[in-house]
Tab-separated table of C-alpha atoms in Angstrom:
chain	number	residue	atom	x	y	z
A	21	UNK	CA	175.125	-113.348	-92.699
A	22	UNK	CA	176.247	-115.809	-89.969
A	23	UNK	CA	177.161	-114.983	-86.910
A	24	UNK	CA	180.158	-117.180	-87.064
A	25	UNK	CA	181.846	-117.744	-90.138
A	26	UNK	CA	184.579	-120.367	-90.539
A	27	UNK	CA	185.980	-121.765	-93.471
A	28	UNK	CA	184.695	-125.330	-93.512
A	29	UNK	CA	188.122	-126.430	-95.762
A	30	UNK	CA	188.564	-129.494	-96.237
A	31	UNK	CA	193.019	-128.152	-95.551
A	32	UNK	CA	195.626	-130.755	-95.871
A	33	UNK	CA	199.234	-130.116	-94.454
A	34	UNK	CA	202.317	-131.734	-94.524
A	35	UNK	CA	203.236	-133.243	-90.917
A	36	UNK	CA	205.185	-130.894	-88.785
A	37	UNK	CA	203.514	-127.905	-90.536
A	38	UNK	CA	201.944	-124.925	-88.871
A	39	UNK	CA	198.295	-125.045	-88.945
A	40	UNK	CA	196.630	-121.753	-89.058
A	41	UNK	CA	191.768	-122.190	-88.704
A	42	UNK	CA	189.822	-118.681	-88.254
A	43	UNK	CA	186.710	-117.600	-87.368
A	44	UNK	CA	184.918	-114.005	-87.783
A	45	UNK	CA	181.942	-113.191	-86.085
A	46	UNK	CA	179.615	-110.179	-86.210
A	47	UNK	CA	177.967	-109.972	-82.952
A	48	UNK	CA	180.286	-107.445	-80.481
A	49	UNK	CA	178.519	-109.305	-77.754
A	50	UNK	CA	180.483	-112.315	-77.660
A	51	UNK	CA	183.078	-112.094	-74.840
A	52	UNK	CA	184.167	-116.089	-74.538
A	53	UNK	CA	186.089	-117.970	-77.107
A	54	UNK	CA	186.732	-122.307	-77.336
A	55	UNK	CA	187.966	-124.164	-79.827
A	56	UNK	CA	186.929	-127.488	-79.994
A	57	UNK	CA	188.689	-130.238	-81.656
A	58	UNK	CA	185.957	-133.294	-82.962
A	59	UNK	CA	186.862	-136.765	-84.177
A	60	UNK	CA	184.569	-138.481	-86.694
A	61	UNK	CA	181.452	-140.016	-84.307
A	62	UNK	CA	182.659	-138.424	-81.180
A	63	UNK	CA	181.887	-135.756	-79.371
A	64	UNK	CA	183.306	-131.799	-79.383
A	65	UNK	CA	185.952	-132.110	-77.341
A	66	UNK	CA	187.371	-128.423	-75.580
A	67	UNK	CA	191.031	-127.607	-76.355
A	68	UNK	CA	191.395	-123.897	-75.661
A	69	UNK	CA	188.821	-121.186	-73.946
A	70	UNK	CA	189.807	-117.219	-73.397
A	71	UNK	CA	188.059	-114.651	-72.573
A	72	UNK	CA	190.415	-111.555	-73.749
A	73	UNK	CA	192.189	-110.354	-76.176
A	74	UNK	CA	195.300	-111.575	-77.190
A	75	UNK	CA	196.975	-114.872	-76.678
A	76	UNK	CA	196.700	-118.184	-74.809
A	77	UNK	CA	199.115	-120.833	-75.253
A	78	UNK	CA	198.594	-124.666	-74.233
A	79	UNK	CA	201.386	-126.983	-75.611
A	80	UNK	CA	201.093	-126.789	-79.611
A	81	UNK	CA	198.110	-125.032	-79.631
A	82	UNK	CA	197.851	-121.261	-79.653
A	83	UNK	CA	194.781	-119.387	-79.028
A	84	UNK	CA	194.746	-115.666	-80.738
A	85	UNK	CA	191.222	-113.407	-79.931
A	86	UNK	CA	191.224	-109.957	-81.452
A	87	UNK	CA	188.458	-108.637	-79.814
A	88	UNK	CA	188.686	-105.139	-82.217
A	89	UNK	CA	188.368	-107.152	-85.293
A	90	UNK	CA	186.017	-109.751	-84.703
A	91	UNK	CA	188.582	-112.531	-85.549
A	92	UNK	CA	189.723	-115.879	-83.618
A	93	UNK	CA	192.590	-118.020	-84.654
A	94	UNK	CA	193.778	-121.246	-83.676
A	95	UNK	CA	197.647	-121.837	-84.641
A	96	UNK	CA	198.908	-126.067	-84.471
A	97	UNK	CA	202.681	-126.100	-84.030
A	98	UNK	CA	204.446	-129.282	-85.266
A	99	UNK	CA	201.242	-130.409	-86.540
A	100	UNK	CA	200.744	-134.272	-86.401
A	101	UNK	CA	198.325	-137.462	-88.038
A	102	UNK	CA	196.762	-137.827	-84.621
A	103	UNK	CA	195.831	-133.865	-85.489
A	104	UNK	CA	193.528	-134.597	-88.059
A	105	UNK	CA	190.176	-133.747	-87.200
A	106	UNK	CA	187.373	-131.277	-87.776
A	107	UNK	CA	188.340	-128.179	-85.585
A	108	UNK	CA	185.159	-126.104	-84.497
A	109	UNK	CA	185.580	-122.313	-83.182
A	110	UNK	CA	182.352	-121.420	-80.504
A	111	UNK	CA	181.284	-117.891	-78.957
A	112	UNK	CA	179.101	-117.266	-76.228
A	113	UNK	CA	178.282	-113.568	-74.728
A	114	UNK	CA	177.834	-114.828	-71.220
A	115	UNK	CA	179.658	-117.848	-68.924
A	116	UNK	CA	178.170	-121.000	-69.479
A	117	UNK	CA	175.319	-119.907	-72.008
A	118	UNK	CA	174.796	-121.570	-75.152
A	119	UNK	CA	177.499	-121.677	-77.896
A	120	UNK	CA	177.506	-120.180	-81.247
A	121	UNK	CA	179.601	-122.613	-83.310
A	122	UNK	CA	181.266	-122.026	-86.666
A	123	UNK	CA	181.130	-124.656	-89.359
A	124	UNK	CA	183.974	-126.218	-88.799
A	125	UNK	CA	187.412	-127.164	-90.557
A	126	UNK	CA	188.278	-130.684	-91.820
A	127	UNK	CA	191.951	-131.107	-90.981
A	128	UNK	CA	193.745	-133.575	-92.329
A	129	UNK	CA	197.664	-133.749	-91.302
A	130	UNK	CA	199.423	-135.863	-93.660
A	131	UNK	CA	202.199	-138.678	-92.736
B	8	UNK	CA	188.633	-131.343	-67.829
B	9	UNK	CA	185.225	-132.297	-66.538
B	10	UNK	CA	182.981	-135.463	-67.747
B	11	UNK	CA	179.894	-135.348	-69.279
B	12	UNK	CA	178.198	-139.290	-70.520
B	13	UNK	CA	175.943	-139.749	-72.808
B	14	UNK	CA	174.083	-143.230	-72.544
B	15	UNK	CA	173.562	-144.895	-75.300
B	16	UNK	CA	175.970	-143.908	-78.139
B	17	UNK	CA	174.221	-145.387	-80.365
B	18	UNK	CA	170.742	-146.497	-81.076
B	19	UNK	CA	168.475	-147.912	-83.734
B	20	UNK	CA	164.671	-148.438	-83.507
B	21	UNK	CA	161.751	-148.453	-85.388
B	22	UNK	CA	159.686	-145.761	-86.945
B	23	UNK	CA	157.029	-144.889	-84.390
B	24	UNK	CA	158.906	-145.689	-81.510
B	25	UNK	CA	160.262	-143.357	-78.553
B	26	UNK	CA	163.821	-143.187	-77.860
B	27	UNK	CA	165.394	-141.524	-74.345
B	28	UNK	CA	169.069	-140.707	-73.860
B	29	UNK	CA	171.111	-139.739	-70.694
B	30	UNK	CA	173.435	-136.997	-70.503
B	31	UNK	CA	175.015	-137.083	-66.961
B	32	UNK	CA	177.965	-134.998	-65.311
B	33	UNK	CA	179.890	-137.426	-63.831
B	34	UNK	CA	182.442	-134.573	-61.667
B	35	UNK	CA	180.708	-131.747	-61.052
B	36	UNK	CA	176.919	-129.817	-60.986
B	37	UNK	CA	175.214	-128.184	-63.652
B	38	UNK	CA	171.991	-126.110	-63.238
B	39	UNK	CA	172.096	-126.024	-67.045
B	40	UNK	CA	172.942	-128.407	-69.719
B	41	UNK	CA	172.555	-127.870	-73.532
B	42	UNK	CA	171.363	-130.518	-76.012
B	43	UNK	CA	172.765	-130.437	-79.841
B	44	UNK	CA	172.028	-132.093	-82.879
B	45	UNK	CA	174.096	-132.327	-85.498
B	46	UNK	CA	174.046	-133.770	-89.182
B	47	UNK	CA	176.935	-135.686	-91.610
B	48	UNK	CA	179.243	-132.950	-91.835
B	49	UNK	CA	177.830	-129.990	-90.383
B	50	UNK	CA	178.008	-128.168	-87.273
B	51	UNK	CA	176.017	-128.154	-84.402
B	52	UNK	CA	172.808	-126.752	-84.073
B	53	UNK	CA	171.645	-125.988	-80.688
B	54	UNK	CA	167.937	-127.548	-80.056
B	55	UNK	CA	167.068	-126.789	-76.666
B	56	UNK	CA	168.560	-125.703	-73.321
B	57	UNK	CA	167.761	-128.057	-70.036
B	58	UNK	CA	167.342	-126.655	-66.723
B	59	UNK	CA	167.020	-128.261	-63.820
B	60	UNK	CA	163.890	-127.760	-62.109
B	61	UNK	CA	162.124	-125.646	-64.831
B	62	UNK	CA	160.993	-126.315	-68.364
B	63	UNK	CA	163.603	-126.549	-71.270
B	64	UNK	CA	163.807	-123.518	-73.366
B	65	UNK	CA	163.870	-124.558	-77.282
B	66	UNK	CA	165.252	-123.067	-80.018
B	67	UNK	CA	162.958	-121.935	-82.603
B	68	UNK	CA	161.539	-124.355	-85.243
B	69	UNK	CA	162.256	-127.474	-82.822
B	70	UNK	CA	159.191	-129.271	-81.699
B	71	UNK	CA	159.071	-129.421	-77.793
B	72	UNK	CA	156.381	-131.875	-78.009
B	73	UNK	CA	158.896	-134.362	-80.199
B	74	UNK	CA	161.796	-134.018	-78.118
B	75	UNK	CA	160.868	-134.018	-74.323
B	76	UNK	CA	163.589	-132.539	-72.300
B	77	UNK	CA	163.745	-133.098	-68.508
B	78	UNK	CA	166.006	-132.108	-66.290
B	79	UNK	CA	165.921	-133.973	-62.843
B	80	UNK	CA	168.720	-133.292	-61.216
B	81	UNK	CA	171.899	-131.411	-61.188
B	82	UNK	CA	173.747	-134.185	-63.023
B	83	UNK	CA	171.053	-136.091	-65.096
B	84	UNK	CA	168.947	-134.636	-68.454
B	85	UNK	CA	167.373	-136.782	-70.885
B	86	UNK	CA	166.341	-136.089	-74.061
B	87	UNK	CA	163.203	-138.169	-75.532
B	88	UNK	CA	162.780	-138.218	-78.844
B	89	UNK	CA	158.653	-139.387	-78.796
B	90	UNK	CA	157.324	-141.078	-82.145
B	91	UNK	CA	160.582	-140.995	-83.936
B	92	UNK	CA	160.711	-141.129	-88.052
B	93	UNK	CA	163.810	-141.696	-90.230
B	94	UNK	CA	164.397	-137.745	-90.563
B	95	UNK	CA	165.212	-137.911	-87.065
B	96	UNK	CA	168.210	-139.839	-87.493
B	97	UNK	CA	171.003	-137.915	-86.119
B	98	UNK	CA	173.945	-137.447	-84.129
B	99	UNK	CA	172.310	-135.855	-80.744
B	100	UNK	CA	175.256	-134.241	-78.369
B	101	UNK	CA	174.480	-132.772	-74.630
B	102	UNK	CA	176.889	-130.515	-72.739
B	103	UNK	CA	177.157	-128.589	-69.839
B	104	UNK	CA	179.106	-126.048	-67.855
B	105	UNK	CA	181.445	-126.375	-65.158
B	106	UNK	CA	181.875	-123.499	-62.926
B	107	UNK	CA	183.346	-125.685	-60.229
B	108	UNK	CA	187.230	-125.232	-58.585
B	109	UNK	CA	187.708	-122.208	-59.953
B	110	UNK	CA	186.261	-122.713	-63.466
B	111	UNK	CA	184.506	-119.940	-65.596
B	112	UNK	CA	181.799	-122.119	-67.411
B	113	UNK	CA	184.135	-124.048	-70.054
B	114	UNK	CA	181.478	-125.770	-71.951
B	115	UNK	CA	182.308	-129.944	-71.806
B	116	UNK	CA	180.811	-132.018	-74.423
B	117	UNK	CA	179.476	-135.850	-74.167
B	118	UNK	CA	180.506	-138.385	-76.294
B	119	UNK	CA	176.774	-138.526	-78.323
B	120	UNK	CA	174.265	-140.273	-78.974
B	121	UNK	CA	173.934	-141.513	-83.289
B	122	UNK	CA	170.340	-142.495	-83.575
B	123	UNK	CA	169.140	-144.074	-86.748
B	124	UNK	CA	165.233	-144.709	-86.981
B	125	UNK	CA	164.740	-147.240	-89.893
């Protein structure tokens, strides 16, 4: 078993649709949470990072960390084309230590 | 958010040959910077972490012989890749931490480095 697991897709959405990527992981360690969001030949780039559980909100994007579960979410309001990207959840049990990243999710927001 | 370069983006040589890229933080300090390499569709898989003054710690299975990490100063690592064959063709990614102005060690990515050895 992985210690992250995210569903790798590809998931296609309508424009303006709610986007909903998850990631599980099994080590209780982890206490630090980022979503990246990576363009084809670029580099990760950092959208959201928390460090507790519950909620973080930055513009569209909505961070959710249930600490008691295991179990990350990333929620896109009002998705867009500019959107589409592969979206990649990473866990680290200490500040500034390596990353543990999930697959990643192909998103592709439709026109 | 803070800037990390990576110098080149992209380079092609010939089998045999040693390539070197740059990771730099342009706006802040980091003791500790973390290379990645990743593959066509895949995530990233951590190779080795840089830090500064000391020898690179590398993840298991990567040859610390083949990829020479040195870590100079707080803003510069490179990443050598010595004798390089096509199956190290690759996307190779640094990053580093920023615990500067109040920061709790977001992790910032360069922009990579897509070597193809022919």
């Amino acid at each position: 078993q992985k210690e992250v697991e995210q569903d790798p897709g590809p998931l296609s959405v309508p424009e303006g649709a709610i986007v909903s990527l998850n990631c599980t992981y099994s080590n209780s360690a982890f206490q630090y949470f980022m979503w990246y969001r990576q363009y084809s030949r670029k580099g990760p780039e950092l959208l959201m990072y928390t460090y507790s559980s519950g909620n973080k909100e930055d513009g569209r994007f909505t961070a959710q960390v249930d600490k008691s579960s295991k179990y990350i979410s990333l929620f896109i309001r009002d998705s867009q084309p500019s959107d589409s990207a592969t979206y990649l959840c990473a866990m680290n049990d200490n500040q500034g230590g390596k990353l543990i990243f999930g697959q990643g999710t192909e998103l592709s927001v439709k026109p | 958010g803070a800037v990390v370069s990576q110098h080149p983006s992209r380079v092609i040589c010939k089998s045999g040959t040693s390539v070197k890229i740059e990771c730099r933080s342009l706006d802040f300090q980091a003791t500790t910077m973390f290379w990645y390499r990743q593959f066509p569709k895949q995530s990233l898989m951590l190779m080795a972490t840089s830090n500064e003054g000391s020898k690179a710690t590398y993840e298991q299975g990567v040859e610390k012989d083949k990829f020479l990490i040195n870590h100079a100063s707080l803003t510069l690592s490179t990443l050598t890749v010595t004798s390089a064959h096509p199956e190290d063709s690759s996307f190779y990614i640094c990053s580093a931490p920023d615990f500067g102005g109040g920061t709790t060690g977001e992790l910032f990515f360069g922009e990579g480095s897509r070597l193809t050895v022919l």
